[in-house]
Amino acid sequence: MTMNEILVWRAEKFQKLICEKDLAAILFIFPNRDGFDLYFTGEAAKTVAPYDHALQSMDSCVFIKKGGKPTIIHASYLTAPGEMDPLLTHMAPGSAPIDAPYQWYLNQKAELYIDALSGENKRLGLVNPDDLRNELYEHIVKYAPGVEFVDVTKEAHILKAEKCEGDPETQKEAVRKLDQLFYGINAFLHPGKLERDLMNDILAAGEELGRFSNIYADWVNVDITSAEDGGNAAEMPVLFPGKMMHMGERVNISIIAALERAYAAGCGRCYTLGAASEEAKKYWELAVKAADAAAEVIKPGATIKEAVAAAVEKVYLPNGLDYKASNWIYGLGLNFTMAEFPMAVPMWEDMPLKEGMFLCIAPKIEICGKDPYCCMDTYVVTKDGCERLTKTGREIFELFNTKY
């Protein structure tokens, strides 16, 4: 499937939701946070204000009326000369092609709401209603009197988590690029280097790999901790300038990055500068086993709750480990909204998994007073189970180990 075909498929899903909930339209508030803007356009560059990313993140919206295309708007609340009401504008340059499955509205006032809510049906679905700013609320009720707001946040997130047959191809390319990034980490990681410098090298390499993915900002989340093997790092995540890494230390690196058309992938590995201790090998092996135990349970119809329970029963309890409920199995989303349904927090572990969903599995083995061990990988739910897409080796990487 082409990206245009994928976007049409996505838009049609939400048209079905509009009909099922008897809505006149759906308004997505703060769509950048959840990736709905990229979900409907397929292009990160289209939704980034070139001079004020924070501003557009707060105010951009997606609007879908019954029978219409997803519309990207920007509620800037700026009043033009001679105008009484603020304009609804988009701050990014350019416009969509005529045949695109989405469209842009520039310098609009209330035409969108008047057109969609002018009939008998005044029901407007809202995604993220808690983020609806008062200025935009007043703007809607002024031009669409009698509007009835309906919260469809849960339904929208569930639909977004469902994938089509064209998604895995792009997701696998994102994972391939992340694997490539990890293959090169050995060249950056050495004794005498600051954690911050290591992070900058990783970011630069990632930008090189993803420079054709039209990702503008917030495309990566990198966590680095280093400490004496068996010790506890002072800071997490790394603060400027970070500590200097030395021989005999264990370095944990976890990356979630959008490296291909905004699709996010995750990978986390453990490195030692010198030979790894027997303790490190033991707990890293348990981290890998916990991930495998969870993955064995994952299949269409299963839940994250069941996968977590399997890891706890097979790995945590027999080894006297404490399990702390945390969001270490979750759906992978778009760009900097890297986590989506299904996820363990906020309490969506009972959501049945479906074929084609992408999951990040990253159970933590936490030992008191020591950095946790975490083997993070990207998986896709298949017809009969799940497949690990990450190809990076899962052994501890012992760098500068002179004991041959």
Short mmCIF file of N, CA and C in Angstrom, two decimals, residues 24-135:
data_model
loop_
_atom_site.label_atom_id
_atom_site.label_comp_id
_atom_site.label_asym_id
_atom_site.label_seq_id
_atom_site.Cartn_x
_atom_site.Cartn_y
_atom_site.Cartn_z
N ALA A 24 -21.71 14.81 14.13
CA ALA A 24 -21.61 15.66 12.95
C ALA A 24 -20.14 15.82 12.54
N ALA A 25 -19.24 15.73 13.52
CA ALA A 25 -17.81 15.91 13.25
C ALA A 25 -17.02 15.50 14.48
N ILE A 26 -15.70 15.40 14.32
CA ILE A 26 -14.78 15.15 15.43
C ILE A 26 -13.70 16.21 15.40
N LEU A 27 -13.39 16.77 16.57
CA LEU A 27 -12.32 17.74 16.71
C LEU A 27 -11.24 17.15 17.61
N PHE A 28 -10.02 17.06 17.10
CA PHE A 28 -8.88 16.54 17.86
C PHE A 28 -8.12 17.72 18.44
N ILE A 29 -8.11 17.83 19.77
CA ILE A 29 -7.40 18.90 20.45
C ILE A 29 -5.96 18.44 20.73
N PHE A 30 -5.01 19.33 20.50
CA PHE A 30 -3.61 19.01 20.78
C PHE A 30 -3.20 17.70 20.09
N PRO A 31 -3.42 17.57 18.78
CA PRO A 31 -3.16 16.29 18.10
C PRO A 31 -1.68 15.94 18.03
N ASN A 32 -0.78 16.94 18.16
CA ASN A 32 0.65 16.66 18.11
C ASN A 32 1.09 15.74 19.23
N ARG A 33 0.48 15.90 20.40
CA ARG A 33 0.88 15.10 21.56
C ARG A 33 0.61 13.63 21.34
N ASP A 34 -0.47 13.30 20.67
CA ASP A 34 -0.86 11.92 20.45
C ASP A 34 -0.53 11.42 19.05
N GLY A 35 0.01 12.28 18.20
CA GLY A 35 0.39 11.86 16.85
C GLY A 35 -0.75 11.82 15.86
N PHE A 36 -1.92 12.37 16.19
CA PHE A 36 -3.04 12.31 15.26
C PHE A 36 -2.81 13.21 14.05
N ASP A 37 -2.03 14.28 14.19
CA ASP A 37 -1.76 15.11 13.02
C ASP A 37 -0.95 14.33 12.00
N LEU A 38 0.09 13.64 12.45
CA LEU A 38 0.89 12.82 11.55
C LEU A 38 0.10 11.63 11.06
N TYR A 39 -0.76 11.11 11.89
CA TYR A 39 -1.58 9.95 11.54
C TYR A 39 -2.42 10.25 10.30
N PHE A 40 -2.95 11.46 10.22
CA PHE A 40 -3.84 11.81 9.11
C PHE A 40 -3.11 12.42 7.92
N THR A 41 -1.87 12.88 8.09
CA THR A 41 -1.15 13.50 6.98
C THR A 41 0.02 12.67 6.48
N GLY A 42 0.62 11.87 7.38
CA GLY A 42 1.79 11.10 6.99
C GLY A 42 3.05 11.91 6.82
N GLU A 43 2.99 13.19 7.18
CA GLU A 43 4.13 14.08 6.96
C GLU A 43 4.36 14.93 8.20
N ALA A 44 5.51 14.72 8.85
CA ALA A 44 5.81 15.49 10.04
C ALA A 44 5.98 16.96 9.73
N ALA A 45 6.58 17.27 8.56
CA ALA A 45 6.90 18.65 8.23
C ALA A 45 5.65 19.50 8.11
N LYS A 46 4.53 18.89 7.79
CA LYS A 46 3.31 19.66 7.56
C LYS A 46 2.75 20.27 8.84
N THR A 47 3.12 19.74 9.97
CA THR A 47 2.47 20.18 11.21
C THR A 47 3.43 20.85 12.17
N VAL A 48 4.58 21.27 11.70
CA VAL A 48 5.55 21.93 12.56
C VAL A 48 5.66 23.40 12.18
N ALA A 49 5.32 24.28 13.11
CA ALA A 49 5.51 25.69 12.87
C ALA A 49 7.01 25.98 12.86
N PRO A 50 7.54 26.58 11.79
CA PRO A 50 8.99 26.70 11.65
C PRO A 50 9.66 27.57 12.70
N TYR A 51 8.91 28.47 13.32
CA TYR A 51 9.56 29.39 14.25
C TYR A 51 9.11 29.25 15.69
N ASP A 52 8.09 28.45 15.93
CA ASP A 52 7.63 28.31 17.31
C ASP A 52 6.94 26.96 17.47
N HIS A 53 7.76 25.92 17.66
CA HIS A 53 7.21 24.57 17.77
C HIS A 53 6.30 24.42 18.97
N ALA A 54 6.64 25.05 20.09
CA ALA A 54 5.83 24.93 21.30
C ALA A 54 4.45 25.53 21.09
N LEU A 55 4.38 26.64 20.38
CA LEU A 55 3.09 27.30 20.17
C LEU A 55 2.17 26.44 19.33
N GLN A 56 2.69 25.93 18.20
CA GLN A 56 1.82 25.14 17.34
C GLN A 56 1.42 23.83 18.01
N SER A 57 2.28 23.28 18.86
CA SER A 57 1.92 22.04 19.55
C SER A 57 0.71 22.24 20.44
N MET A 58 0.60 23.41 21.05
CA MET A 58 -0.51 23.68 21.94
C MET A 58 -1.80 23.92 21.18
N ASP A 59 -1.71 24.54 19.99
CA ASP A 59 -2.92 25.09 19.39
C ASP A 59 -3.40 24.42 18.11
N SER A 60 -2.59 23.55 17.50
CA SER A 60 -3.04 22.94 16.26
C SER A 60 -4.16 21.94 16.53
N CYS A 61 -5.03 21.74 15.55
CA CYS A 61 -6.18 20.86 15.69
C CYS A 61 -6.37 20.05 14.41
N VAL A 62 -7.06 18.93 14.55
CA VAL A 62 -7.53 18.17 13.40
C VAL A 62 -9.06 18.16 13.48
N PHE A 63 -9.70 18.42 12.36
CA PHE A 63 -11.15 18.48 12.31
C PHE A 63 -11.63 17.56 11.19
N ILE A 64 -12.58 16.68 11.51
CA ILE A 64 -13.16 15.78 10.51
C ILE A 64 -14.68 15.90 10.59
N LYS A 65 -15.27 16.35 9.51
CA LYS A 65 -16.74 16.39 9.49
C LYS A 65 -17.27 15.14 8.79
N LYS A 66 -18.51 14.82 9.01
CA LYS A 66 -19.12 13.65 8.41
C LYS A 66 -19.04 13.76 6.90
N GLY A 67 -18.41 12.74 6.28
CA GLY A 67 -18.29 12.73 4.84
C GLY A 67 -17.15 13.55 4.29
N GLY A 68 -16.36 14.18 5.16
CA GLY A 68 -15.28 15.04 4.69
C GLY A 68 -13.90 14.47 4.96
N LYS A 69 -12.88 15.19 4.50
CA LYS A 69 -11.50 14.80 4.73
C LYS A 69 -11.02 15.32 6.07
N PRO A 70 -10.04 14.67 6.68
CA PRO A 70 -9.39 15.27 7.86
C PRO A 70 -8.79 16.62 7.49
N THR A 71 -9.01 17.60 8.34
CA THR A 71 -8.56 18.95 8.07
C THR A 71 -7.59 19.39 9.16
N ILE A 72 -6.44 19.88 8.76
CA ILE A 72 -5.45 20.38 9.70
C ILE A 72 -5.63 21.89 9.82
N ILE A 73 -5.88 22.36 11.03
CA ILE A 73 -6.04 23.79 11.25
C ILE A 73 -5.14 24.23 12.39
N HIS A 74 -4.97 25.51 12.52
CA HIS A 74 -4.21 26.04 13.65
C HIS A 74 -5.02 27.16 14.28
N ALA A 75 -5.42 26.97 15.53
CA ALA A 75 -6.18 27.99 16.24
C ALA A 75 -5.21 28.92 16.94
N SER A 76 -4.78 29.95 16.27
CA SER A 76 -3.72 30.80 16.81
C SER A 76 -4.26 31.88 17.74
N TYR A 77 -5.54 32.17 17.63
CA TYR A 77 -6.17 33.19 18.47
C TYR A 77 -5.54 34.57 18.26
N LEU A 78 -5.04 34.78 17.07
CA LEU A 78 -4.50 36.10 16.73
C LEU A 78 -5.57 36.87 15.97
N THR A 79 -5.84 38.09 16.35
CA THR A 79 -6.87 38.89 15.71
C THR A 79 -6.25 39.74 14.61
N ALA A 80 -6.73 39.56 13.39
CA ALA A 80 -6.22 40.33 12.25
C ALA A 80 -6.74 41.76 12.30
N PRO A 81 -6.05 42.70 11.67
CA PRO A 81 -6.51 44.10 11.64
C PRO A 81 -7.91 44.22 11.09
N GLY A 82 -8.77 44.92 11.81
CA GLY A 82 -10.14 45.13 11.37
C GLY A 82 -11.08 43.99 11.69
N GLU A 83 -10.57 42.93 12.32
CA GLU A 83 -11.40 41.78 12.65
C GLU A 83 -11.70 41.76 14.14
N MET A 84 -12.89 41.29 14.48
CA MET A 84 -13.29 41.22 15.87
C MET A 84 -12.91 39.89 16.51
N ASP A 85 -12.86 38.82 15.71
CA ASP A 85 -12.65 37.48 16.24
C ASP A 85 -11.29 36.94 15.79
N PRO A 86 -10.69 36.07 16.60
CA PRO A 86 -9.41 35.48 16.21
C PRO A 86 -9.56 34.57 15.00
N LEU A 87 -8.49 34.47 14.22
CA LEU A 87 -8.48 33.62 13.05
C LEU A 87 -8.08 32.20 13.44
N LEU A 88 -8.51 31.25 12.63
CA LEU A 88 -8.02 29.89 12.73
C LEU A 88 -7.04 29.72 11.57
N THR A 89 -5.79 29.67 11.87
CA THR A 89 -4.79 29.62 10.82
C THR A 89 -3.84 28.46 11.06
N HIS A 90 -3.19 28.03 10.01
CA HIS A 90 -2.11 27.07 10.17
C HIS A 90 -0.81 27.80 9.94
N MET A 91 0.20 27.54 10.79
CA MET A 91 1.41 28.34 10.77
C MET A 91 2.52 27.72 9.92
N ALA A 92 2.32 26.50 9.41
CA ALA A 92 3.33 25.90 8.55
C ALA A 92 3.08 26.28 7.10
N PRO A 93 4.12 26.45 6.30
CA PRO A 93 3.94 26.85 4.90
C PRO A 93 3.45 25.70 4.05
N GLY A 94 2.98 26.04 2.85
CA GLY A 94 2.60 25.00 1.90
C GLY A 94 1.15 24.58 2.05
N SER A 95 0.69 23.76 1.11
CA SER A 95 -0.69 23.25 1.14
C SER A 95 -0.70 21.85 0.58
N ALA A 96 -1.75 21.14 0.86
CA ALA A 96 -1.83 19.74 0.43
C ALA A 96 -2.18 19.65 -1.05
N PRO A 97 -1.72 18.60 -1.73
CA PRO A 97 -2.14 18.38 -3.12
C PRO A 97 -3.65 18.19 -3.20
N ILE A 98 -4.20 18.46 -4.36
CA ILE A 98 -5.66 18.38 -4.52
C ILE A 98 -6.18 16.99 -4.22
N ASP A 99 -5.40 15.95 -4.60
CA ASP A 99 -5.88 14.59 -4.42
C ASP A 99 -5.47 13.99 -3.08
N ALA A 100 -4.92 14.81 -2.18
CA ALA A 100 -4.49 14.30 -0.88
C ALA A 100 -5.70 13.90 -0.04
N PRO A 101 -5.55 12.85 0.80
CA PRO A 101 -6.67 12.42 1.65
C PRO A 101 -6.87 13.32 2.86
N TYR A 102 -6.23 14.46 2.90
CA TYR A 102 -6.44 15.46 3.95
C TYR A 102 -6.35 16.83 3.29
N GLN A 103 -6.74 17.86 3.96
CA GLN A 103 -6.70 19.20 3.38
C GLN A 103 -6.35 20.23 4.44
N TRP A 104 -6.00 21.41 3.95
CA TRP A 104 -5.60 22.51 4.84
C TRP A 104 -6.63 23.62 4.78
N TYR A 105 -6.78 24.32 5.88
CA TYR A 105 -7.58 25.53 5.91
C TYR A 105 -6.69 26.66 6.40
N LEU A 106 -6.55 27.69 5.61
CA LEU A 106 -5.74 28.85 5.98
C LEU A 106 -6.64 30.04 6.27
N ASN A 107 -6.36 30.74 7.35
CA ASN A 107 -7.06 31.98 7.69
C ASN A 107 -8.57 31.81 7.76
N GLN A 108 -8.99 30.71 8.36
CA GLN A 108 -10.42 30.46 8.51
C GLN A 108 -10.93 31.07 9.82
N LYS A 109 -12.21 31.38 9.84
CA LYS A 109 -12.84 31.82 11.10
C LYS A 109 -13.72 30.70 11.62
N ALA A 110 -14.98 30.72 11.25
CA ALA A 110 -15.92 29.75 11.81
C ALA A 110 -16.54 28.87 10.74
N GLU A 111 -16.06 28.95 9.50
CA GLU A 111 -16.69 28.20 8.42
C GLU A 111 -16.73 26.70 8.69
N LEU A 112 -15.69 26.19 9.33
CA LEU A 112 -15.64 24.75 9.58
C LEU A 112 -16.80 24.29 10.46
N TYR A 113 -17.01 25.00 11.55
CA TYR A 113 -18.05 24.61 12.49
C TYR A 113 -19.44 24.88 11.93
N ILE A 114 -19.59 26.02 11.27
CA ILE A 114 -20.90 26.36 10.70
C ILE A 114 -21.31 25.32 9.67
N ASP A 115 -20.35 24.91 8.83
CA ASP A 115 -20.64 23.95 7.78
C ASP A 115 -21.01 22.59 8.38
N ALA A 116 -20.26 22.15 9.39
CA ALA A 116 -20.46 20.80 9.93
C ALA A 116 -21.65 20.73 10.89
N LEU A 117 -21.95 21.80 11.60
CA LEU A 117 -22.95 21.78 12.66
C LEU A 117 -24.18 22.63 12.34
N SER A 118 -24.39 22.92 11.08
CA SER A 118 -25.51 23.78 10.72
C SER A 118 -26.83 23.03 10.60
N GLY A 119 -26.75 21.69 10.51
CA GLY A 119 -27.98 20.91 10.39
C GLY A 119 -28.58 20.56 11.74
N GLU A 120 -29.42 19.53 11.74
CA GLU A 120 -30.08 19.12 12.97
C GLU A 120 -29.09 18.46 13.94
N ASN A 121 -28.08 17.79 13.41
CA ASN A 121 -27.11 17.10 14.26
C ASN A 121 -26.08 18.09 14.78
N LYS A 122 -26.08 18.33 16.08
CA LYS A 122 -25.16 19.28 16.71
C LYS A 122 -24.10 18.56 17.56
N ARG A 123 -23.96 17.26 17.38
CA ARG A 123 -23.04 16.49 18.22
C ARG A 123 -21.61 16.57 17.66
N LEU A 124 -20.72 17.15 18.44
CA LEU A 124 -19.33 17.31 18.05
C LEU A 124 -18.45 16.42 18.94
N GLY A 125 -17.82 15.42 18.35
CA GLY A 125 -16.92 14.56 19.10
C GLY A 125 -15.63 15.30 19.43
N LEU A 126 -15.12 15.09 20.64
CA LEU A 126 -13.87 15.71 21.06
C LEU A 126 -12.87 14.63 21.46
N VAL A 127 -11.65 14.78 20.98
CA VAL A 127 -10.53 13.95 21.43
C VAL A 127 -9.62 14.85 22.26
N ASN A 128 -9.35 14.45 23.48
CA ASN A 128 -8.62 15.25 24.46
C ASN A 128 -9.41 16.51 24.88
N PRO A 129 -10.64 16.34 25.33
CA PRO A 129 -11.46 17.51 25.70
C PRO A 129 -10.87 18.32 26.85
N ASP A 130 -10.08 17.69 27.72
CA ASP A 130 -9.48 18.43 28.83
C ASP A 130 -8.50 19.49 28.35
N ASP A 131 -8.03 19.36 27.11
CA ASP A 131 -7.08 20.33 26.55
C ASP A 131 -7.75 21.41 25.71
N LEU A 132 -9.07 21.42 25.68
CA LEU A 132 -9.79 22.43 24.90
C LEU A 132 -9.65 23.79 25.57
N ARG A 133 -8.94 24.68 24.93
CA ARG A 133 -8.73 26.01 25.51
C ARG A 133 -10.00 26.83 25.46
N ASN A 134 -10.16 27.71 26.42
CA ASN A 134 -11.39 28.48 26.55
C ASN A 134 -11.66 29.33 25.32
N GLU A 135 -10.58 29.89 24.71
CA GLU A 135 -10.78 30.72 23.52
C GLU A 135 -11.40 29.93 22.38
#
